[in-house]
PDB file of C-alpha atoms in Angstrom:
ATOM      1  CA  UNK S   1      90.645 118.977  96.249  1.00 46.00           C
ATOM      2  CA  UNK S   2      91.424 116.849  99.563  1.00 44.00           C
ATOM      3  CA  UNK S   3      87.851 118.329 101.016  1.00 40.00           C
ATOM      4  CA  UNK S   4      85.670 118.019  97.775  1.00 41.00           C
ATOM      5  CA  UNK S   5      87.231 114.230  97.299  1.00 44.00           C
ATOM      6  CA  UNK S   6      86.331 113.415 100.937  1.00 46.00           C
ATOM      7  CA  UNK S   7      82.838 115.304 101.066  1.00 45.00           C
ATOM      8  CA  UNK S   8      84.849 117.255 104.354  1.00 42.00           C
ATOM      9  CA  UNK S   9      82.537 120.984 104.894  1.00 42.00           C
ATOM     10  CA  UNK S  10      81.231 120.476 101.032  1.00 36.00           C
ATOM     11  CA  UNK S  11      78.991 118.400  99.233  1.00 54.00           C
ATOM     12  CA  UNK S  12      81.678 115.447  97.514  1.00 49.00           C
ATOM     13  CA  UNK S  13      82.345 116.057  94.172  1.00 57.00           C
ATOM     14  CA  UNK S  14      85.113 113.579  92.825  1.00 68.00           C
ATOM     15  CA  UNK S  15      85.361 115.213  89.009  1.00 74.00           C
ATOM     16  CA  UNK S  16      85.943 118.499  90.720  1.00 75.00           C
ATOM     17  CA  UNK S  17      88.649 116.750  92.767  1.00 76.00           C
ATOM     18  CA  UNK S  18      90.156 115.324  89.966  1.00 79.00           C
ATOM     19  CA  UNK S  19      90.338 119.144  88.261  1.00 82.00           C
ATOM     20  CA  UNK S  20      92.036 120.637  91.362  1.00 87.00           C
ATOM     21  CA  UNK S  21      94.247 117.513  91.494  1.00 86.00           C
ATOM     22  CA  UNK S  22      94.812 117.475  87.783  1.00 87.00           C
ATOM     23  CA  UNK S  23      95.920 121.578  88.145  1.00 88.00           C
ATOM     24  CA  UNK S  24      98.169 121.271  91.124  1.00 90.00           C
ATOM     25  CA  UNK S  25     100.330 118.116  90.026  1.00 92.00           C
ATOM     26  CA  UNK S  26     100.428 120.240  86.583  1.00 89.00           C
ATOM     27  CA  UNK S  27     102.200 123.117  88.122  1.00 89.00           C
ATOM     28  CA  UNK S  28     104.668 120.638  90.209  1.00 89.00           C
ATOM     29  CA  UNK S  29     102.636 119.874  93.281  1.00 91.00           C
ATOM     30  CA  UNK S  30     102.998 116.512  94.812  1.00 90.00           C
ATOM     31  CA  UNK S  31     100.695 115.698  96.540  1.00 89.00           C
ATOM     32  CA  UNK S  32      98.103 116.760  93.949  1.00 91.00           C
ATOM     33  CA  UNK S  33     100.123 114.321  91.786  1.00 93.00           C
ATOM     34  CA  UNK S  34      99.804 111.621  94.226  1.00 92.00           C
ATOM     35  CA  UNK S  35      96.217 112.143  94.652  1.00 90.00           C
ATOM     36  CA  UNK S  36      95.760 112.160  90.990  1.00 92.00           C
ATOM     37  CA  UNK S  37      96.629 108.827  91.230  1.00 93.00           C
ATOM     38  CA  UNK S  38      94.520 107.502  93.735  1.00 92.00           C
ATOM     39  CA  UNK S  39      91.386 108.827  91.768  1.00 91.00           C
ATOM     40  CA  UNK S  40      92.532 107.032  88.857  1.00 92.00           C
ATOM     41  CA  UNK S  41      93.122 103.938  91.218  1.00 95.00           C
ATOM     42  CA  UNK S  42      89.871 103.500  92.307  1.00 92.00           C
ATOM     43  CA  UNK S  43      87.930 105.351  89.401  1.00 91.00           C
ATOM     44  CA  UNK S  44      86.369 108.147  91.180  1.00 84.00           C
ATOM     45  CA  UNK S  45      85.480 111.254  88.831  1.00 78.00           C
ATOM     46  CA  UNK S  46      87.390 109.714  86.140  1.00 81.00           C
ATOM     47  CA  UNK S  47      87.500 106.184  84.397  1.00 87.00           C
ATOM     48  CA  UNK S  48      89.501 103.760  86.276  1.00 94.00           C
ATOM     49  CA  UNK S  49      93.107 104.219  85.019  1.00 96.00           C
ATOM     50  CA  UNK S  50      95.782 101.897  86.873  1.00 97.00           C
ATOM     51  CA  UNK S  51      98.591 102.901  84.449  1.00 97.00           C
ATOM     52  CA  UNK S  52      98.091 106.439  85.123  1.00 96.00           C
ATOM     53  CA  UNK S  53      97.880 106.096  88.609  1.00 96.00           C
ATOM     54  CA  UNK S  54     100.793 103.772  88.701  1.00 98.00           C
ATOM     55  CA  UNK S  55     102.448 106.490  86.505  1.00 96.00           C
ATOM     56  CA  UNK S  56     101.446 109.488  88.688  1.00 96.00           C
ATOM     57  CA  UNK S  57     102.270 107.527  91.682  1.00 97.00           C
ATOM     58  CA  UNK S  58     105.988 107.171  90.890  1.00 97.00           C
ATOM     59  CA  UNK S  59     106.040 110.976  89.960  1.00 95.00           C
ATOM     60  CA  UNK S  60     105.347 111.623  93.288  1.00 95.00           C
ATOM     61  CA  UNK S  61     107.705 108.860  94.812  1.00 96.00           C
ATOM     62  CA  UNK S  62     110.192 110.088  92.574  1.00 95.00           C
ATOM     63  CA  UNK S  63     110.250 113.656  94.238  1.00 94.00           C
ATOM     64  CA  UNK S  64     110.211 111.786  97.826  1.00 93.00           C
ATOM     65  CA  UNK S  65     106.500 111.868  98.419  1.00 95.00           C
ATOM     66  CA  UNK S  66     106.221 109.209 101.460  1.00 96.00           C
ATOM     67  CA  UNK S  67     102.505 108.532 100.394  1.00 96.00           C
ATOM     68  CA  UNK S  68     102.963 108.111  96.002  1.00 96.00           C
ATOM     69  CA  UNK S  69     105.714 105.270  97.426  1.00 97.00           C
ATOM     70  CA  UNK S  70     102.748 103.429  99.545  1.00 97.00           C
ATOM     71  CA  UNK S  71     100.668 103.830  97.360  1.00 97.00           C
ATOM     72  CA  UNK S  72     103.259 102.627  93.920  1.00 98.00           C
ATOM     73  CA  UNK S  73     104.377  99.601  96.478  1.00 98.00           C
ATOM     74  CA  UNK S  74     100.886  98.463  96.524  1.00 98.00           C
ATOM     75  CA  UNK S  75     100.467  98.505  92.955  1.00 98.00           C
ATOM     76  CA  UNK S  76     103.627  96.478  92.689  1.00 98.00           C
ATOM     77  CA  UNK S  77     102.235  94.142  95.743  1.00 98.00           C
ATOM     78  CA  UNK S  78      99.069  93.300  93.828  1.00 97.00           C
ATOM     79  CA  UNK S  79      99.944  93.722  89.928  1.00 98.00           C
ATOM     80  CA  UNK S  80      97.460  97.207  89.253  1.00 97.00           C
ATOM     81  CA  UNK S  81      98.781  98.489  86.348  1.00 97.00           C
ATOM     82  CA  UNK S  82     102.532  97.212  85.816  1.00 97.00           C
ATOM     83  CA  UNK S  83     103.264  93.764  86.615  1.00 98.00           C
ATOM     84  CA  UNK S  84     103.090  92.446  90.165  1.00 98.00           C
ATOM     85  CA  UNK S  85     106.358  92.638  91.462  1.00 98.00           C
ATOM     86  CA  UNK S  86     106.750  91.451  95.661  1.00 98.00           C
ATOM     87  CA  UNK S  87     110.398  92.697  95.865  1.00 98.00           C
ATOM     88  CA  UNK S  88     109.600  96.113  94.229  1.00 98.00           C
ATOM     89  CA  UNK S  89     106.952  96.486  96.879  1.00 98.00           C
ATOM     90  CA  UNK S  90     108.841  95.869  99.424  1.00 98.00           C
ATOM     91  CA  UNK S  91     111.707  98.190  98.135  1.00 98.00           C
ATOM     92  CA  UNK S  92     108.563 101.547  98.470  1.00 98.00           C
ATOM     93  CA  UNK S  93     106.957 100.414 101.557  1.00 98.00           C
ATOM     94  CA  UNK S  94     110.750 100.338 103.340  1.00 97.00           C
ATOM     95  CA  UNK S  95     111.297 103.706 101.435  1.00 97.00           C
ATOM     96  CA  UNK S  96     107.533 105.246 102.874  1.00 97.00           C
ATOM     97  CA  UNK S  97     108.408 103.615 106.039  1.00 97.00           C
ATOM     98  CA  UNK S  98     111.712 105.126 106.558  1.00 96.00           C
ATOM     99  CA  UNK S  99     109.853 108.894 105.751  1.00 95.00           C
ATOM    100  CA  UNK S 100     107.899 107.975 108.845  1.00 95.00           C
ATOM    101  CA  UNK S 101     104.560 106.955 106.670  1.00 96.00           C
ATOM    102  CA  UNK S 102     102.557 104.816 109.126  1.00 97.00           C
ATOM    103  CA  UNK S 103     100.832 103.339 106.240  1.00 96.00           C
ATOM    104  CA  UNK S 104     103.862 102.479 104.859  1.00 97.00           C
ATOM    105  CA  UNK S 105     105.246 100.667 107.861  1.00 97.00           C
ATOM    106  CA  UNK S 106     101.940  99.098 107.844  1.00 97.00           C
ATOM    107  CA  UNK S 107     102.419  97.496 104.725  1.00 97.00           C
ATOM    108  CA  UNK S 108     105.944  96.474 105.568  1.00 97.00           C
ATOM    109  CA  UNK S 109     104.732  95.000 108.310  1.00 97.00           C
ATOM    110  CA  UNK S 110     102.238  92.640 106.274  1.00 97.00           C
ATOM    111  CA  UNK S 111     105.170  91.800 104.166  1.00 98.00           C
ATOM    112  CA  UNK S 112     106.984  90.556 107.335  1.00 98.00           C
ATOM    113  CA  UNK S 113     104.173  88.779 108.535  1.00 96.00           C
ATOM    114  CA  UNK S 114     103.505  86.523 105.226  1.00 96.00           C
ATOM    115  CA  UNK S 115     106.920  86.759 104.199  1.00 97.00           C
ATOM    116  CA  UNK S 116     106.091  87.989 100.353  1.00 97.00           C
ATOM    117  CA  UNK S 117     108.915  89.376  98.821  1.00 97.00           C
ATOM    118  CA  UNK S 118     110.781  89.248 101.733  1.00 97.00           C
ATOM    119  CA  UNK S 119     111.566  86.577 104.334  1.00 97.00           C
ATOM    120  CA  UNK S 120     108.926  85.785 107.115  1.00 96.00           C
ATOM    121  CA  UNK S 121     110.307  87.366 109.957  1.00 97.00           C
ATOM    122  CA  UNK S 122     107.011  87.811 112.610  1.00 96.00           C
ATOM    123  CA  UNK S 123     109.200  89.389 114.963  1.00 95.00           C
ATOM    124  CA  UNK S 124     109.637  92.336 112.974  1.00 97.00           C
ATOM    125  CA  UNK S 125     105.862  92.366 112.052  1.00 97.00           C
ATOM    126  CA  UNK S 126     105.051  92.634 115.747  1.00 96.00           C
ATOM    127  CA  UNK S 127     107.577  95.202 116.302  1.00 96.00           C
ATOM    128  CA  UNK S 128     106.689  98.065 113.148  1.00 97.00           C
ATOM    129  CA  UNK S 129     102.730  97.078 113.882  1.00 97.00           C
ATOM    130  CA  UNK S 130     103.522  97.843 117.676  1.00 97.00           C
ATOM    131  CA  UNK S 131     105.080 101.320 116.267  1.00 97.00           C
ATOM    132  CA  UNK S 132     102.375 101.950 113.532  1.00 97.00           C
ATOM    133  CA  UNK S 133      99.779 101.274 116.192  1.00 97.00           C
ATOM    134  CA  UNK S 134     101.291 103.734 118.983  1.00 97.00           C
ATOM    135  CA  UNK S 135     101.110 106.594 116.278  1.00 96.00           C
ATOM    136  CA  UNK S 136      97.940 105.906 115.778  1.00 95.00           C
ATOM    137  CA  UNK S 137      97.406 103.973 112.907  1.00 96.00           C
ATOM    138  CA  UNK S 138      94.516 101.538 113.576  1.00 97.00           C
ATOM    139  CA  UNK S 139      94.823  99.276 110.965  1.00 97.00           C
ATOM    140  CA  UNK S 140      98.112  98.056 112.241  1.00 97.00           C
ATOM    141  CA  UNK S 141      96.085  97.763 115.541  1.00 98.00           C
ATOM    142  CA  UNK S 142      94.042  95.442 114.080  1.00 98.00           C
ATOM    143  CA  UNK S 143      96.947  93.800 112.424  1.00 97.00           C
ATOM    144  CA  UNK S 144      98.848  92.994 115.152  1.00 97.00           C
ATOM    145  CA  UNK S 145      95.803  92.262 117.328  1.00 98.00           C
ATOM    146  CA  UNK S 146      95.353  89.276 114.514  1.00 97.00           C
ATOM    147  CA  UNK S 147      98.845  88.212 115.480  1.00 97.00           C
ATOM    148  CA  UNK S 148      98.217  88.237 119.339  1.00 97.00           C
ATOM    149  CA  UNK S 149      94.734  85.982 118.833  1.00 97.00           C
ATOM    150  CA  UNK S 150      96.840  83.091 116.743  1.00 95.00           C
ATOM    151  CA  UNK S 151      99.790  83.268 118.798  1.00 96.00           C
ATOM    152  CA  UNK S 152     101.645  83.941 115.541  1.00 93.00           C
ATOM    153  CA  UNK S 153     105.460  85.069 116.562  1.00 91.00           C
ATOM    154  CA  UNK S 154     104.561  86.057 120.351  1.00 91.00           C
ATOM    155  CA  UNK S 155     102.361  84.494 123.349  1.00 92.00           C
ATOM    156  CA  UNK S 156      98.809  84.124 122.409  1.00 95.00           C
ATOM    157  CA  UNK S 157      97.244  86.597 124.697  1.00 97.00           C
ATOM    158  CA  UNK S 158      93.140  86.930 123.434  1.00 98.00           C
ATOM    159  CA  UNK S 159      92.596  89.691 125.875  1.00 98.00           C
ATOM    160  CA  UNK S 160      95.117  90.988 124.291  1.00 98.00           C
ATOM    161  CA  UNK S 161      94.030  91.174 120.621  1.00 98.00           C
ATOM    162  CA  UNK S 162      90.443  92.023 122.328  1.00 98.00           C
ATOM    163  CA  UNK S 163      91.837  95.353 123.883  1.00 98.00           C
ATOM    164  CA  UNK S 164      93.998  95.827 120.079  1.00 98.00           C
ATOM    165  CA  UNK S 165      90.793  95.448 117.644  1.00 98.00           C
ATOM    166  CA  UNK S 166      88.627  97.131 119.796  1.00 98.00           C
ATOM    167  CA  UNK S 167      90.589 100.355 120.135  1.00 98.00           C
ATOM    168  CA  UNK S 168      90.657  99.527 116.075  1.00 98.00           C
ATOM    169  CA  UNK S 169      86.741  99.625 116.099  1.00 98.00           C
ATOM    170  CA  UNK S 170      86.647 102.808 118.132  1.00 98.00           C
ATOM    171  CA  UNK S 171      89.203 104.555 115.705  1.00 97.00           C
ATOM    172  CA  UNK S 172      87.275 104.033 112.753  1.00 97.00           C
ATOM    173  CA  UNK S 173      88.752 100.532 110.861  1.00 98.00           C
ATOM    174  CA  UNK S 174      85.962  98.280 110.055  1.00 98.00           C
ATOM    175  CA  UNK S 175      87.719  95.222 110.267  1.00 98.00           C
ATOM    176  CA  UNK S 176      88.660  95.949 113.795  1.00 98.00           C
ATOM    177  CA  UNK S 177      85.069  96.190 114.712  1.00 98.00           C
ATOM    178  CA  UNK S 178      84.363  92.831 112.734  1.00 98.00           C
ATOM    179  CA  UNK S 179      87.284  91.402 114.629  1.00 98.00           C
ATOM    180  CA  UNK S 180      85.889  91.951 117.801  1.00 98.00           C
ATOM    181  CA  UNK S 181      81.973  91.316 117.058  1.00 98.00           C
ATOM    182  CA  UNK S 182      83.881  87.942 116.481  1.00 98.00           C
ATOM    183  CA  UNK S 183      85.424  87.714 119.922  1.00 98.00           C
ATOM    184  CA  UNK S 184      82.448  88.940 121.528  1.00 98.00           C
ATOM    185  CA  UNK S 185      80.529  85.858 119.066  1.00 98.00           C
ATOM    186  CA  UNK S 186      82.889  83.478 120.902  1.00 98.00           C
ATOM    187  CA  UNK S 187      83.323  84.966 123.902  1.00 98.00           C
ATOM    188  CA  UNK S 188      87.310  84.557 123.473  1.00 98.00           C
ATOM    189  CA  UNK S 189      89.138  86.993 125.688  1.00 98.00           C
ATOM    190  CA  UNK S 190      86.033  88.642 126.523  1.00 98.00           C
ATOM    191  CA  UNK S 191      82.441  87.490 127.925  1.00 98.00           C
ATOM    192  CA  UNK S 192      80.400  85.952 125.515  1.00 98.00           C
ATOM    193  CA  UNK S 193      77.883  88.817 124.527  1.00 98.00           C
ATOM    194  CA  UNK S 194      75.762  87.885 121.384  1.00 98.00           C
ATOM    195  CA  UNK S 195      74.014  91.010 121.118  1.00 97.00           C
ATOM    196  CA  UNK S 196      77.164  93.030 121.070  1.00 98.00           C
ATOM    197  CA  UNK S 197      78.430  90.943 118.450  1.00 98.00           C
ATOM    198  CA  UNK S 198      75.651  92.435 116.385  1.00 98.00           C
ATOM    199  CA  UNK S 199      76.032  95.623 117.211  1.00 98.00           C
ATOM    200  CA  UNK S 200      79.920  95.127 115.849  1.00 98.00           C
ATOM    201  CA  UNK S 201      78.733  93.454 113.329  1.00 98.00           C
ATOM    202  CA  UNK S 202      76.077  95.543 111.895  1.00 98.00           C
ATOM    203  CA  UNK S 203      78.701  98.705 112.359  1.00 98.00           C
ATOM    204  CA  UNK S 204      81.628  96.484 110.264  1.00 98.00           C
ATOM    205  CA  UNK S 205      79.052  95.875 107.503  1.00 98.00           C
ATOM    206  CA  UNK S 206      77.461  99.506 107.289  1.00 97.00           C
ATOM    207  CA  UNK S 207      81.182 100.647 107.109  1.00 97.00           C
ATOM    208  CA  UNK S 208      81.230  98.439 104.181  1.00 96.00           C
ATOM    209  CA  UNK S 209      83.455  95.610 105.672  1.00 97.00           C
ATOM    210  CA  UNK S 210      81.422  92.130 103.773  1.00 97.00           C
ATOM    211  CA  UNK S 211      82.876  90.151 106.587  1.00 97.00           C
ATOM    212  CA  UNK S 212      80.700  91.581 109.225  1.00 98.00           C
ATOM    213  CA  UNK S 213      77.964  91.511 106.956  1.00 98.00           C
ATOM    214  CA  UNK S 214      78.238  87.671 106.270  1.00 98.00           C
ATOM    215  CA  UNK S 215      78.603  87.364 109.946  1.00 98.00           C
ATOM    216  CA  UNK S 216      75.628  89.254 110.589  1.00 98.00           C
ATOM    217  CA  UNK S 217      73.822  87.360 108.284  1.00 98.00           C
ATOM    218  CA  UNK S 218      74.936  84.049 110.038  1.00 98.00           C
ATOM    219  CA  UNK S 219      73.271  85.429 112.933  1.00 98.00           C
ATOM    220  CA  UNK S 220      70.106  86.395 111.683  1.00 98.00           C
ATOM    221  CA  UNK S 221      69.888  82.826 109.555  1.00 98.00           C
ATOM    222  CA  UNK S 222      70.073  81.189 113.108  1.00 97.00           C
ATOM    223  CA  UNK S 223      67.869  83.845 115.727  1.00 97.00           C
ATOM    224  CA  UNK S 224      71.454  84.183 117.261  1.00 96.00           C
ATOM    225  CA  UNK S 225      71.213  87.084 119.632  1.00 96.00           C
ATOM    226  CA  UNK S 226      68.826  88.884 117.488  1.00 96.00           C
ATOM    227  CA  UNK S 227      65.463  87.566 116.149  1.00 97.00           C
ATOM    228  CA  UNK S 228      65.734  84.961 113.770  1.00 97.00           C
ATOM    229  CA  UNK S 229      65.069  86.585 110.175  1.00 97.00           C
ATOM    230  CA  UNK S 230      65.524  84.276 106.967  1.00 97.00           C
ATOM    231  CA  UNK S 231      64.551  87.696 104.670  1.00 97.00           C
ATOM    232  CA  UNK S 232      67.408  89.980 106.091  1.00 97.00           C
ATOM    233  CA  UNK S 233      69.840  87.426 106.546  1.00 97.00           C
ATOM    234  CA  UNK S 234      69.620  86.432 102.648  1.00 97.00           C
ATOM    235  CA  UNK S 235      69.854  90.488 102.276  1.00 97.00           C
ATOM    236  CA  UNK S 236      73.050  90.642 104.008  1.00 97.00           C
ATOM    237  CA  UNK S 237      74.669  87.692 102.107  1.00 96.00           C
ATOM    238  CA  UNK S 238      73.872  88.760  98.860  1.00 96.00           C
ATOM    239  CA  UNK S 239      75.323  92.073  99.690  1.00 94.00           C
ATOM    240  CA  UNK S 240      78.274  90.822 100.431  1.00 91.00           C
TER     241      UNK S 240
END
């Protein structure tokens, strides 16, 4: 279900994901139930169902399943499907975290960072983004590369947050790579390179991250290290 969901080996086929999802969450499976979930999350091979996946997703919490509490604490974080609840949120990322779920920490760490449903405490952010980025979660690269570039709870240290979103980029998050088209756009903690910054830029936006479109767009609308293009900048910002 995992490969035909993902298009891994086999052409993608999301309805037959949802069968083999649907089956193995039937006969007790987990993960299948967690899966479930997400399909009904987002909409894929079935109509979009936030109940049900908030439903499915605390089935699979329920019986310990690190990833149904991530994903049921970020229902509760943004109101999918039950009402929005920042405490409750908190409550499953700590639980995901705490079954070693890097995503999980990752969330926890946001949490910290803006202090919803939980007091600010940037200290801590730095420290579980630190430890979701050394186990290789990029996203909490990025994260905590955000943190380094305002200063926000340590030193700010742009060389820093340079080295963090670009080893982001190069493990496959999107907004790392729009990150650091935007540091090479400014040339903060890095050499100013404007034709890099398109290169990031155009990567982020294929990826389907609208920031580095709209960025890209900016530099097209003003010949900005590429050649100036009115046509394909008002492309990019209506895509995005």
């Amino acid at each position: 279900g995992v490969l035909l969901a993902e298009g891994v080996g086999v052409k993608e086929d999301d309805t037959k994901a949802l069968e083999l999802f649907q089956n193995a969450c039937e006969k007790g499976n987990i993960w299948g139930c967690s899966n479930l979930g997400s399909l009904y999350r987002s909409g894929e091979g079935a109509k979009k169902d936030p109940e049900k996946a908030v439903e499915l997703f605390t089935r699979a919490c329920h019986r310990d399943d690190s990833f149904g509490c991530r994903n049921l604490g970020t229902m509760y974080k943004n109101g999918e499907g039950v009402k929005k609840d920042s405490e409750k949120a908190v409550e499953l990322f700590t639980l995901s975290c705490k079954e070693g779920n890097m995503s999980g920490c990752n969330s926890m760490s946001w949490m910290y960072q803006y202090g919803e449903g939980v007091e600010k405490n940037s200290q801590k952010a730095i420290e579980l983004y630190n430890r979701v980025c050394e186990n290789g979660n990029v996203l909490g690269c990025n994260n905590l590369g955000v943190m380094y570039a305002k200063g926000e709870g340590i030193g700010e240290n742009s060389e820093k947050a340079v080295e963090l979103y670009r080893r982001a980029c190069e493990g496959g998050e999107m907004l790392g790579c729009k990150n650091l088209g935007w540091m090479y756009e400014m040339g903060t903690g890095t050499e100013k390179d404007l034709q890099k910054a398109v290169e990031l830029y155009t990567r982020a936006c294929d990826g389907g991250e609208m920031l580095g479109c709209n960025n890209l767009g900016i530099l097209y609308q003003h010949g900005n290290g590429v050649e100036k293009d009115l046509k394909k900048a008002t492309d990019l910002y209506l895509k995005t």
